PDB file of C-alpha atoms in Angstrom:
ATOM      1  CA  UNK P   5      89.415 100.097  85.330  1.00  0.00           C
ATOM      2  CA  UNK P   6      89.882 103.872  85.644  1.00  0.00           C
ATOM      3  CA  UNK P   7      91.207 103.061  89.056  1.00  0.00           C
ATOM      4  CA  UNK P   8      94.033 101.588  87.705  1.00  0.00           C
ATOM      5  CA  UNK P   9      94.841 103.621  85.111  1.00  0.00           C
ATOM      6  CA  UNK P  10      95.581 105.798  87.454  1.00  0.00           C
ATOM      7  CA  UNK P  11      97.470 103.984  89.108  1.00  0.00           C
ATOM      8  CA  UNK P  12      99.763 103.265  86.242  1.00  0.00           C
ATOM      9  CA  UNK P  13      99.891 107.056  85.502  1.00  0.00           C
ATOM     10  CA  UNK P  14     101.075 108.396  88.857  1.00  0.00           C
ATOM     11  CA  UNK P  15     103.897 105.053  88.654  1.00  0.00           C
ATOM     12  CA  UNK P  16     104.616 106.674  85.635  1.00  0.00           C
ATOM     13  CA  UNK P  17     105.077 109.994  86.497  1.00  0.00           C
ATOM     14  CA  UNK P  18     107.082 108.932  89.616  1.00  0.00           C
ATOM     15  CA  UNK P  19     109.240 107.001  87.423  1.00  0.00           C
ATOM     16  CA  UNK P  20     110.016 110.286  85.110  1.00  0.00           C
ATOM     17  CA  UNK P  21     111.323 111.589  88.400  1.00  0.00           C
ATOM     18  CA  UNK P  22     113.723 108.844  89.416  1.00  0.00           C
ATOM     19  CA  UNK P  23     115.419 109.303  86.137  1.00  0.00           C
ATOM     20  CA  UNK P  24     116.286 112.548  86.426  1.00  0.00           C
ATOM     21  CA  UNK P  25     117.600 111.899  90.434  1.00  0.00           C
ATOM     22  CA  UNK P  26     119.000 108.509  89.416  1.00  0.00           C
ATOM     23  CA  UNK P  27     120.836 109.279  86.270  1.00  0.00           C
ATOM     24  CA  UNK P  28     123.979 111.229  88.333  1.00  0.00           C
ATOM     25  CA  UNK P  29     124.702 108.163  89.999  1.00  0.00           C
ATOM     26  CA  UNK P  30     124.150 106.220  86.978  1.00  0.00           C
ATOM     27  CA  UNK P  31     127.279 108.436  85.631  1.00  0.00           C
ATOM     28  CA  UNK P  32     129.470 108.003  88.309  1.00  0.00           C
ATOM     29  CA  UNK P  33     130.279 104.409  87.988  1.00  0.00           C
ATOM     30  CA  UNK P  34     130.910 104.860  84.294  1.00  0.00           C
ATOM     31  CA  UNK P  35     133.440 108.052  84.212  1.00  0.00           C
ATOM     32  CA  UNK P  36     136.338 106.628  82.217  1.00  0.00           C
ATOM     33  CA  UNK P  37     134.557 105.088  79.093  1.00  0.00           C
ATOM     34  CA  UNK P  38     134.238 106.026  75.866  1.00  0.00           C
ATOM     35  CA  UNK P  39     131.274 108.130  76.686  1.00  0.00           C
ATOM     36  CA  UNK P  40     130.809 111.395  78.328  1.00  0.00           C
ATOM     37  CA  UNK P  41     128.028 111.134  80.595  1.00  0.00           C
ATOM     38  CA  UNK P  42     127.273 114.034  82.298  1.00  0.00           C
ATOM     39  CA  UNK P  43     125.562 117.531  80.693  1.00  0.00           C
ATOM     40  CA  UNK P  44     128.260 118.084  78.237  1.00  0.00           C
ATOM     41  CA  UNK P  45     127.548 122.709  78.750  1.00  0.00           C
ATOM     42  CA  UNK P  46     129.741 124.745  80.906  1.00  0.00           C
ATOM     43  CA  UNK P  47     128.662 125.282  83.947  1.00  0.00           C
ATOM     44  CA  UNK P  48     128.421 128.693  82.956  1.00  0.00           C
ATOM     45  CA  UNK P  49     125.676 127.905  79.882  1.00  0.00           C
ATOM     46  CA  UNK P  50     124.047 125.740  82.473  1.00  0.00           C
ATOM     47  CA  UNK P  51     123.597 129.197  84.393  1.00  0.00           C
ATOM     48  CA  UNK P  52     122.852 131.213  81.339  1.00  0.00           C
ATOM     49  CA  UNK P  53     119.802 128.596  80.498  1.00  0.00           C
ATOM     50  CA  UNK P  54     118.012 128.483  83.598  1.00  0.00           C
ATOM     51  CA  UNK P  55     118.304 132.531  83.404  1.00  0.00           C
ATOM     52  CA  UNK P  56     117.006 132.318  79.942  1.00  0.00           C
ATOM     53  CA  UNK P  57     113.745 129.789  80.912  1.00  0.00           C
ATOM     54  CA  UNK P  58     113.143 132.410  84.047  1.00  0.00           C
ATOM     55  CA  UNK P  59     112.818 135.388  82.270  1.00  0.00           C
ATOM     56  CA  UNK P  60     110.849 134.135  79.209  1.00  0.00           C
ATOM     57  CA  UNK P  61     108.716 132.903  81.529  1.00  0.00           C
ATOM     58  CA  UNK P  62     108.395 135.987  83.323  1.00  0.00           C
ATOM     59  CA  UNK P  63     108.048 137.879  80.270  1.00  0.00           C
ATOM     60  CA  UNK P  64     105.471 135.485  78.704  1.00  0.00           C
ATOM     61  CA  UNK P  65     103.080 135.841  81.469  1.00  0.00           C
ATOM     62  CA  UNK P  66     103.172 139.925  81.447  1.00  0.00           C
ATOM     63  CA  UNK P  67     102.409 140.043  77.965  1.00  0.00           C
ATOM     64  CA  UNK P  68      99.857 137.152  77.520  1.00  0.00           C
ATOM     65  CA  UNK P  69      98.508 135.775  81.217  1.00  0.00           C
ATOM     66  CA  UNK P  70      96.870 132.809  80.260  1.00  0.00           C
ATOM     67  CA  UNK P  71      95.680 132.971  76.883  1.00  0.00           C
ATOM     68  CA  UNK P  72      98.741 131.251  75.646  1.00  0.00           C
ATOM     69  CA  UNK P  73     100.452 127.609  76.363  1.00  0.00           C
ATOM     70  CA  UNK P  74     104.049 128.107  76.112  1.00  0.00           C
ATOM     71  CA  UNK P  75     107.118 125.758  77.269  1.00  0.00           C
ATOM     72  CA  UNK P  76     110.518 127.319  77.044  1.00  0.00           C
ATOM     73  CA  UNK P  77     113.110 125.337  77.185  1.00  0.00           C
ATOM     74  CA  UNK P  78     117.215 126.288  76.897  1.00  0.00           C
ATOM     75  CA  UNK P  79     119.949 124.297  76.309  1.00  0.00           C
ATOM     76  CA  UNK P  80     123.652 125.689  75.159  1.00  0.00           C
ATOM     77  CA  UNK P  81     121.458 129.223  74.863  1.00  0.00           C
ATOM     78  CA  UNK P  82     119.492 127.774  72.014  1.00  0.00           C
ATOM     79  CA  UNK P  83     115.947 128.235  72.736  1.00  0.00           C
ATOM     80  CA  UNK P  84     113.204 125.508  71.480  1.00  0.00           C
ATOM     81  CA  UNK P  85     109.563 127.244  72.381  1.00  0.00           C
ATOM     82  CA  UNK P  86     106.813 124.934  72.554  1.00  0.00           C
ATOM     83  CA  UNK P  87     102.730 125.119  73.016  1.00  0.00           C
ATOM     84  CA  UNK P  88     100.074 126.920  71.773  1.00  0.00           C
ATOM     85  CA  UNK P  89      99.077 130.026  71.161  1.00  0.00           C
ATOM     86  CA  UNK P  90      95.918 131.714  69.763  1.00  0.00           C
ATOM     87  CA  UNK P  91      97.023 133.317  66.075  1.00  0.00           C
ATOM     88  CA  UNK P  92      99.917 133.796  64.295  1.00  0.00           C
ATOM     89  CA  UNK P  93     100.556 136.904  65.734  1.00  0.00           C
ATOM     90  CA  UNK P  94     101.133 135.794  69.269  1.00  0.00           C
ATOM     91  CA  UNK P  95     103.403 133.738  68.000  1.00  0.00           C
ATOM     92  CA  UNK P  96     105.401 136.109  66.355  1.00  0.00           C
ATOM     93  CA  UNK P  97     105.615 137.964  69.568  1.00  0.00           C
ATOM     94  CA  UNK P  98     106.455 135.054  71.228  1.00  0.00           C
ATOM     95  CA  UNK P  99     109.565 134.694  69.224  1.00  0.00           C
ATOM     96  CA  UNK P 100     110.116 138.058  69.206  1.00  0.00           C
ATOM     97  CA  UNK P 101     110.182 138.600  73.047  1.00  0.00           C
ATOM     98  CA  UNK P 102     112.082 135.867  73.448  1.00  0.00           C
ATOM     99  CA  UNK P 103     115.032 136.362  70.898  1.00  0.00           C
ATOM    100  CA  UNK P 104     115.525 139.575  72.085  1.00  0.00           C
ATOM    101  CA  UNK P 105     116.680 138.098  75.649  1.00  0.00           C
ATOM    102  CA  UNK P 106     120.497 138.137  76.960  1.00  0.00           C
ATOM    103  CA  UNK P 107     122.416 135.039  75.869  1.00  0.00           C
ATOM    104  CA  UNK P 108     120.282 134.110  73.137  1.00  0.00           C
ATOM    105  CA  UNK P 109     122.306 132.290  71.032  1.00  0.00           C
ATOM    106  CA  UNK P 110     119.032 131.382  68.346  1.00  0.00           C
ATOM    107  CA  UNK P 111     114.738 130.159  68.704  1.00  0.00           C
ATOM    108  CA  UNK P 112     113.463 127.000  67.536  1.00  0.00           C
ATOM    109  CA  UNK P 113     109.865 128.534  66.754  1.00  0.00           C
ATOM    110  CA  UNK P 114     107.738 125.198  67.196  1.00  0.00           C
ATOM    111  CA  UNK P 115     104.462 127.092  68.675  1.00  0.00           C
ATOM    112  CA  UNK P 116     101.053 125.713  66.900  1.00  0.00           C
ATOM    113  CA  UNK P 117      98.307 128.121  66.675  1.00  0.00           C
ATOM    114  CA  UNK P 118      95.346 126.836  68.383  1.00  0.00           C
ATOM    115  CA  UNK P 119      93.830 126.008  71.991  1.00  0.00           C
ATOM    116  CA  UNK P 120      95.629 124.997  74.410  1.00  0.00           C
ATOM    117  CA  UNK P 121      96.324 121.615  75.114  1.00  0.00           C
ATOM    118  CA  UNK P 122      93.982 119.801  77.596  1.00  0.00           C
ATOM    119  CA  UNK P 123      95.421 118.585  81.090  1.00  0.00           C
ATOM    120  CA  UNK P 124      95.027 114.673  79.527  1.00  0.00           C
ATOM    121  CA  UNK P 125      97.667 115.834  76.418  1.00  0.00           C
ATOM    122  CA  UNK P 126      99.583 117.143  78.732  1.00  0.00           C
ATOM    123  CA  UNK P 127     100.007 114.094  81.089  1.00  0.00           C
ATOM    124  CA  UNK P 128     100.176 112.156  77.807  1.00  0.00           C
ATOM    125  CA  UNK P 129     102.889 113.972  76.607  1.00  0.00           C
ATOM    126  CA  UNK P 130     105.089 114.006  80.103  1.00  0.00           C
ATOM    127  CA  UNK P 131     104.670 110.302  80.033  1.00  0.00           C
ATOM    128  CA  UNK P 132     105.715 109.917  76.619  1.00  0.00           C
ATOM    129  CA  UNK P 133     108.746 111.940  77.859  1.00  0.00           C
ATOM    130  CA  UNK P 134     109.626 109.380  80.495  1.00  0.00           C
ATOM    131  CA  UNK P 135     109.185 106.214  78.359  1.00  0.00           C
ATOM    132  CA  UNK P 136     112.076 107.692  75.799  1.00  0.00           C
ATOM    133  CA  UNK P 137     114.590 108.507  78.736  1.00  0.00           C
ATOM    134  CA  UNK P 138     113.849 105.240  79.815  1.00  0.00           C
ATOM    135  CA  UNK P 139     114.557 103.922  76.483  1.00  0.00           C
ATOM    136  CA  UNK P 140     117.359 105.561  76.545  1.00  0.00           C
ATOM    137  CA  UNK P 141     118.495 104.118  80.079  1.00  0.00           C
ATOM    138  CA  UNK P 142     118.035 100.841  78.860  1.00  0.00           C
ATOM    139  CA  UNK P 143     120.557 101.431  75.842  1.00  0.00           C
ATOM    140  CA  UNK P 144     123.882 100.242  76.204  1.00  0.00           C
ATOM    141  CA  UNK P 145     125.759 102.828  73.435  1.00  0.00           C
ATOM    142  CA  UNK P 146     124.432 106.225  74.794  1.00  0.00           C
ATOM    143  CA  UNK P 147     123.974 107.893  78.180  1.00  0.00           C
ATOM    144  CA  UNK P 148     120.473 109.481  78.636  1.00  0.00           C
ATOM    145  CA  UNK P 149     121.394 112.431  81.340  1.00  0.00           C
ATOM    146  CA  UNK P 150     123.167 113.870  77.995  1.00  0.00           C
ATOM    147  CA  UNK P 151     119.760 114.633  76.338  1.00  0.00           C
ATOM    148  CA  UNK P 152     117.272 116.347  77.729  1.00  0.00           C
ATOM    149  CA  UNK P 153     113.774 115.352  75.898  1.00  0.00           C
ATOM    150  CA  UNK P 154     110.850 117.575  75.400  1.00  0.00           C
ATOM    151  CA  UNK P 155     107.017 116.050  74.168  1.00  0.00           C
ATOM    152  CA  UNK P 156     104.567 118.458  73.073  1.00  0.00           C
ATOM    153  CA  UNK P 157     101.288 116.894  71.258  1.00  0.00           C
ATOM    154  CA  UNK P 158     102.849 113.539  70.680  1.00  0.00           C
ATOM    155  CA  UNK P 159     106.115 115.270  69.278  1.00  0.00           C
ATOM    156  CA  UNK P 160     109.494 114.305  70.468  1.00  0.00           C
ATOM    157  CA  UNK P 161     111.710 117.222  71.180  1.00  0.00           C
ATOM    158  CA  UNK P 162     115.958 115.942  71.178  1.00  0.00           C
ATOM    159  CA  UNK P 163     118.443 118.875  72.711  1.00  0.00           C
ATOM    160  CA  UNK P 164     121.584 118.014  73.610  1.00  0.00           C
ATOM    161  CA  UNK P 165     125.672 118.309  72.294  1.00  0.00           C
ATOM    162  CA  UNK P 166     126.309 115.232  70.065  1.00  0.00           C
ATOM    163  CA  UNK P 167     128.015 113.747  67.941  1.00  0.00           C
ATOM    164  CA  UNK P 168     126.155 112.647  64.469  1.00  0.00           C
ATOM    165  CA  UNK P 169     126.255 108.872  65.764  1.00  0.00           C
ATOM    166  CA  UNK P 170     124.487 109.627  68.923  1.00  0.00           C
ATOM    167  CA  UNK P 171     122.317 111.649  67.261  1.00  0.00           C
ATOM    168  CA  UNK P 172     121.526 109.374  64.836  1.00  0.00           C
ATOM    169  CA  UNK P 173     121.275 106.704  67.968  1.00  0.00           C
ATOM    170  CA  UNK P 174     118.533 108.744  69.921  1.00  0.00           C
ATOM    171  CA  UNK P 175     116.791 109.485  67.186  1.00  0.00           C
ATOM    172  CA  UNK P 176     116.099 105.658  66.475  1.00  0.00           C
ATOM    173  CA  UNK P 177     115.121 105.109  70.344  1.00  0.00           C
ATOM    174  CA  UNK P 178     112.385 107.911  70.658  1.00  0.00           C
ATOM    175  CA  UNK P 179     111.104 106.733  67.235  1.00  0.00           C
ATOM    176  CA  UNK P 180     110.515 103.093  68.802  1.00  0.00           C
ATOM    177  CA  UNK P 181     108.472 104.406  71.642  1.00  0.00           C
ATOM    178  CA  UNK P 182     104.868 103.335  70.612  1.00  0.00           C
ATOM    179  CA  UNK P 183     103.143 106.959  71.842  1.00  0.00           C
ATOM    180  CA  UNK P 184     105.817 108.755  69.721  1.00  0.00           C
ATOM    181  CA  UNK P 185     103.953 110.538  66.291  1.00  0.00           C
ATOM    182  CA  UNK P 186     107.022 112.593  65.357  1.00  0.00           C
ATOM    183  CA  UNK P 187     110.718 113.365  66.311  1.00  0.00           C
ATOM    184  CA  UNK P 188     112.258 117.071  65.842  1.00  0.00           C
ATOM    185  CA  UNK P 189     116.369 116.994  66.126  1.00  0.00           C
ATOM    186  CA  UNK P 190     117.415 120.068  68.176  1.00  0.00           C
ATOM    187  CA  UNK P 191     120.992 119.291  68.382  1.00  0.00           C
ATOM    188  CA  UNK P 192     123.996 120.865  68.368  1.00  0.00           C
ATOM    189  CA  UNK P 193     126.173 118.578  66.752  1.00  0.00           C
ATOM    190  CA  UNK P 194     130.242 118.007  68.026  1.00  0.00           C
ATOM    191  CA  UNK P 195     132.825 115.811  66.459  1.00  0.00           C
ATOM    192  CA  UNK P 196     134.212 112.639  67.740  1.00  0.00           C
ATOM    193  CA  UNK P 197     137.344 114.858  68.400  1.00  0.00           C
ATOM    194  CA  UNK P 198     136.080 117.100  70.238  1.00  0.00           C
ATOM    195  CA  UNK P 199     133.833 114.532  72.215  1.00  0.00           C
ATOM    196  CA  UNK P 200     136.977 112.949  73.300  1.00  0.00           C
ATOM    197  CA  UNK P 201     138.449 116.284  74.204  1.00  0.00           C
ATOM    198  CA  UNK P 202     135.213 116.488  76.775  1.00  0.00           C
ATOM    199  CA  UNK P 203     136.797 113.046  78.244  1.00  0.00           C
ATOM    200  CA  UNK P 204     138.012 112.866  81.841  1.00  0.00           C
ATOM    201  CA  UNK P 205     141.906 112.729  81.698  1.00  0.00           C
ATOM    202  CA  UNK P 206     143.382 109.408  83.839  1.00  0.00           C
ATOM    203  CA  UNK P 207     144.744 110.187  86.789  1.00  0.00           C
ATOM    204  CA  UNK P 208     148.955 110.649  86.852  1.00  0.00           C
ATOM    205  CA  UNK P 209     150.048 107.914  88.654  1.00  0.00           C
ATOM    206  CA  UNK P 210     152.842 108.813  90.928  1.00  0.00           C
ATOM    207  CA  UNK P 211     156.543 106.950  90.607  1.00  0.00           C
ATOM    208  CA  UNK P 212     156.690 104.261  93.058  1.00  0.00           C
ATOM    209  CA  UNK P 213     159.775 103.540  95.208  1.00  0.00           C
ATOM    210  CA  UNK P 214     161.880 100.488  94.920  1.00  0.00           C
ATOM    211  CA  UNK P 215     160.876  97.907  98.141  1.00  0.00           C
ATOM    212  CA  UNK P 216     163.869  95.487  99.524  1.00  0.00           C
ATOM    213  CA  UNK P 217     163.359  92.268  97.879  1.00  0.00           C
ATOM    214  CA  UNK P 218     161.840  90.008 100.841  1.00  0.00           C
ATOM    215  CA  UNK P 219     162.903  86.512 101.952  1.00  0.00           C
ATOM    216  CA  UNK P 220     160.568  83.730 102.042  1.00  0.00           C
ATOM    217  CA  UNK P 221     159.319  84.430 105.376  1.00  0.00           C
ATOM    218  CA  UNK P 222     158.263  87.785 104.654  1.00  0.00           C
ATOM    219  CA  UNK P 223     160.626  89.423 106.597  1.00  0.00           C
ATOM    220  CA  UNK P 224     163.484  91.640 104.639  1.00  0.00           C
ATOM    221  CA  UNK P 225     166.747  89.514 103.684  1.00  0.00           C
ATOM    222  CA  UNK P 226     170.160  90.410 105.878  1.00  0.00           C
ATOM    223  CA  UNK P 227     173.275  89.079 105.317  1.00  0.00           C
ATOM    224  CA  UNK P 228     175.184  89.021 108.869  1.00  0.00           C
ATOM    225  CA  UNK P 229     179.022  89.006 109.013  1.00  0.00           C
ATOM    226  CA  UNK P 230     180.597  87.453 112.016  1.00  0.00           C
ATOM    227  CA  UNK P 231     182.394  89.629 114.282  1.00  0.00           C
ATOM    228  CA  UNK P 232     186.624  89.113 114.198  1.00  0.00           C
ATOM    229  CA  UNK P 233     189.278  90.006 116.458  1.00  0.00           C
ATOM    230  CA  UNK P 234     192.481  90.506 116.145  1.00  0.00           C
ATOM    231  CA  UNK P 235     195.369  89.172 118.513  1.00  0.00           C
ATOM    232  CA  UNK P 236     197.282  91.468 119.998  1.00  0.00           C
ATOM    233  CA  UNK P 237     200.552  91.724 119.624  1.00  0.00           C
TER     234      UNK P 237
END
């Protein structure tokens, strides 16, 4: 028995993985429909995030090693923090240090106080995680590489740049997924105007030049005068 639940975890886990690698290609045969499918930042917020997650990081560990749990994650420079940490104090700090970093839009303080969570939570929570992008593969009216998903304790964590319908959409997938306890909107909500705006343009088609009309044999119709001469005089 325990030899195949492990079994089913590391399938699991793999799966979480081809997701993320297949959901690009999962994009590219649908550019053109109603949807925008791919991450809906600049590429320039894109940049600014993963600086953001590096140097919270970085600044996490100098000021607390390893007495505190804490997931940072970024998305449009708004900053959900996640995990545990020993008082309410620490996470103050937490907060604190991390508001105070460049292109820090705004926190999303979600930090319990407490110990850490154990390694089984953890794996718990990343495939809780992989069953609600999956869920979200599986739907035919949203596009899961626009979301990105965070689980902490059993919590469902939704980022992303939405409209209120999509929102509204993902909201009801994670809450179907059986290990889900809770779900916490972290969205930064758009208007269907300005989510068509994000919409690949068609292509300008370029004016096509008239082609002789062809006979029946596929070859182009000629009209051929006999040659005349004149007598001379």
């Amino acid at each position: 028995m325990k030899t195949t639940r492990i079994k089913s975890t590391l399938t699991l886990l793999a799966l979480a993985s081809a997701l993320s690698a297949c959901a690009p290609v999962m994009v590219g045969s649908v550019v053109g429909t109603a949807m925008v499918a791919s991450d809906r930042r600049t590429s320039g917020a894109q940049l600014e995030d993963e600086g953001i997650e590096v140097r919270a990081g970085s600044a996490i560990r100098e000021n607390f090693g390893t007495n505190a749990n804490v997931s940072v994650t970024s998305f449009n420079r708004q900053v959900l923090i996640t995990g545990e940490v020993p008082n309410a104090a620490a996470r103050a700090q937490v907060e604190s240090l991390i508001s105070k970093l460049p292109n820090v839009r705004s926190v999303v303080n979600e930090l319990a106080i407490g110990q850490a969570s154990t390694a089984g939570q953890r794996a718990t929570d990343a495939l809780t995680t992989t069953r609600v992008k999956a869920a979200m593969v599986d739907s035919n009216d949203i596009f899961a590489n626009t979301f990105k998903v965070v689980t902490e304790r059993d919590t469902v964590y939704l980022m992303g740049r939405v409209t209120q319908r999509e929102a509204a959409r993902a909201t009801e997938i994670a809450r179907k997924v059986s290990s889900v306890k809770r779900v916490v909107r972290v969205f930064e909500i758009i208007t269907e105007e300005e989510l068509k705006a994000l919409l690949p343009k068609p292509p300008k088609q370029e004016p096509t030049t008239p082609q002789p009309v062809l006979s029946g044999t596929g070859q182009p119709v000629t009209t051929q005068v006999p040659a005349t001469t004149s007598p001379v005089r």
